[in-house]
Amino acid sequence: QVHLVESGGGQMQAGDSMRLPCTASMSAFGGYIMGWFRQAPGKERQFVSAITFSGSSADYIDSVKGRFTISRDNGKNTVYLQMNNLKPEGTAAYYCAAKRGGWSARREKYDYWGQGTQVTVSS
């Protein structure tokens, strides 16, 4: 059984930095695309970033490019989302997700999800 556990959320001020780790209990972690999504109150869950199996390539939504960095440590079964220059519109529950097979930014294509961690950014 696969479990993804996010941590590191909390209350932040605009301009702050925060790193979210997500640790997976699964074999062959390196065989999964890992993604981060977020969901603000009253809104749909949206793609934020994803990273390839080896970590050699990543993609981001436009609103976080240049501020967020996704990375992974396959030896620790962990994916990270480094968030710099946080903005109030980034307030949301952040979820990590794992996907077998090829690349996708569509949430319905992801096979496993964490429980989410709340990030609140005040102006």
mmCIF file of N, CA and C in Angstrom, residues 33 35-37 45-50 97-99 102-111 113:
data_model
loop_
_atom_site.group_PDB
_atom_site.id
_atom_site.type_symbol
_atom_site.label_atom_id
_atom_site.label_comp_id
_atom_site.label_asym_id
_atom_site.label_seq_id
_atom_site.Cartn_x
_atom_site.Cartn_y
_atom_site.Cartn_z
ATOM 1 N N ILE A 33 6.445 9.529 -11.659
ATOM 2 C CA ILE A 33 6.402 10.979 -11.788
ATOM 3 C C ILE A 33 5.834 11.516 -10.479
ATOM 4 N N GLY A 35 4.314 14.888 -8.423
ATOM 5 C CA GLY A 35 3.748 16.200 -8.672
ATOM 6 C C GLY A 35 3.296 16.880 -7.397
ATOM 7 N N TRP A 36 3.149 18.180 -7.478
ATOM 8 C CA TRP A 36 2.554 18.985 -6.414
ATOM 9 C C TRP A 36 1.334 19.700 -6.998
ATOM 10 N N PHE A 37 0.253 19.665 -6.247
ATOM 11 C CA PHE A 37 -0.976 20.356 -6.601
ATOM 12 C C PHE A 37 -1.390 21.208 -5.399
ATOM 13 N N ARG A 45 -8.696 21.767 -7.453
ATOM 14 C CA ARG A 45 -7.290 21.447 -7.235
ATOM 15 C C ARG A 45 -6.528 21.684 -8.537
ATOM 16 N N GLN A 46 -5.426 22.438 -8.432
ATOM 17 C CA GLN A 46 -4.688 22.795 -9.636
ATOM 18 C C GLN A 46 -3.263 22.276 -9.583
ATOM 19 N N PHE A 47 -2.740 21.988 -10.758
ATOM 20 C CA PHE A 47 -1.343 21.580 -10.903
ATOM 21 C C PHE A 47 -0.430 22.743 -10.541
ATOM 22 N N VAL A 48 0.626 22.431 -9.800
ATOM 23 C CA VAL A 48 1.653 23.427 -9.476
ATOM 24 C C VAL A 48 2.970 23.077 -10.160
ATOM 25 N N SER A 49 3.403 21.817 -9.996
ATOM 26 C CA SER A 49 4.693 21.414 -10.521
ATOM 27 C C SER A 49 4.772 19.899 -10.570
ATOM 28 N N ALA A 50 5.650 19.395 -11.422
ATOM 29 C CA ALA A 50 5.931 17.966 -11.459
ATOM 30 C C ALA A 50 7.372 17.757 -11.886
ATOM 31 N N ALA A 97 1.573 14.110 -5.145
ATOM 32 C CA ALA A 97 0.921 13.009 -5.837
ATOM 33 C C ALA A 97 1.955 12.237 -6.639
ATOM 34 N N ALA A 98 1.653 10.970 -6.875
ATOM 35 C CA ALA A 98 2.556 10.090 -7.611
ATOM 36 C C ALA A 98 1.820 9.489 -8.796
ATOM 37 N N LYS A 99 2.534 9.352 -9.875
ATOM 38 C CA LYS A 99 1.922 8.853 -11.094
ATOM 39 C C LYS A 99 2.835 7.826 -11.760
ATOM 40 N N GLY A 102 3.767 7.841 -18.025
ATOM 41 C CA GLY A 102 4.317 9.049 -18.608
ATOM 42 C C GLY A 102 3.915 10.315 -17.908
ATOM 43 N N TRP A 103 4.440 11.397 -18.433
ATOM 44 C CA TRP A 103 4.272 12.727 -17.854
ATOM 45 C C TRP A 103 2.840 13.220 -17.979
ATOM 46 N N SER A 104 2.327 13.896 -16.976
ATOM 47 C CA SER A 104 1.036 14.562 -17.063
ATOM 48 C C SER A 104 0.925 15.626 -15.994
ATOM 49 N N ALA A 105 0.195 16.687 -16.320
ATOM 50 C CA ALA A 105 -0.132 17.735 -15.355
ATOM 51 C C ALA A 105 -1.605 17.647 -14.942
ATOM 52 N N ARG A 106 -2.301 16.615 -15.401
ATOM 53 C CA ARG A 106 -3.730 16.472 -15.116
ATOM 54 C C ARG A 106 -3.910 15.690 -13.829
ATOM 55 N N ARG A 107 -4.653 16.231 -12.896
ATOM 56 C CA ARG A 107 -4.770 15.609 -11.591
ATOM 57 C C ARG A 107 -5.416 14.242 -11.661
ATOM 58 N N GLU A 108 -6.325 14.025 -12.620
ATOM 59 C CA GLU A 108 -7.013 12.738 -12.709
ATOM 60 C C GLU A 108 -6.091 11.618 -13.176
ATOM 61 N N LYS A 109 -4.917 11.964 -13.668
ATOM 62 C CA LYS A 109 -3.968 10.955 -14.128
ATOM 63 C C LYS A 109 -3.057 10.438 -13.011
ATOM 64 N N TYR A 110 -3.106 11.077 -11.848
ATOM 65 C CA TYR A 110 -2.222 10.687 -10.748
ATOM 66 C C TYR A 110 -2.856 9.575 -9.934
ATOM 67 N N ASP A 111 -2.027 8.631 -9.524
ATOM 68 C CA ASP A 111 -2.524 7.406 -8.906
ATOM 69 C C ASP A 111 -2.614 7.480 -7.381
ATOM 70 N N TRP A 113 -2.175 9.973 -3.699
ATOM 71 C CA TRP A 113 -2.214 11.339 -3.164
ATOM 72 C C TRP A 113 -1.897 11.339 -1.674
#
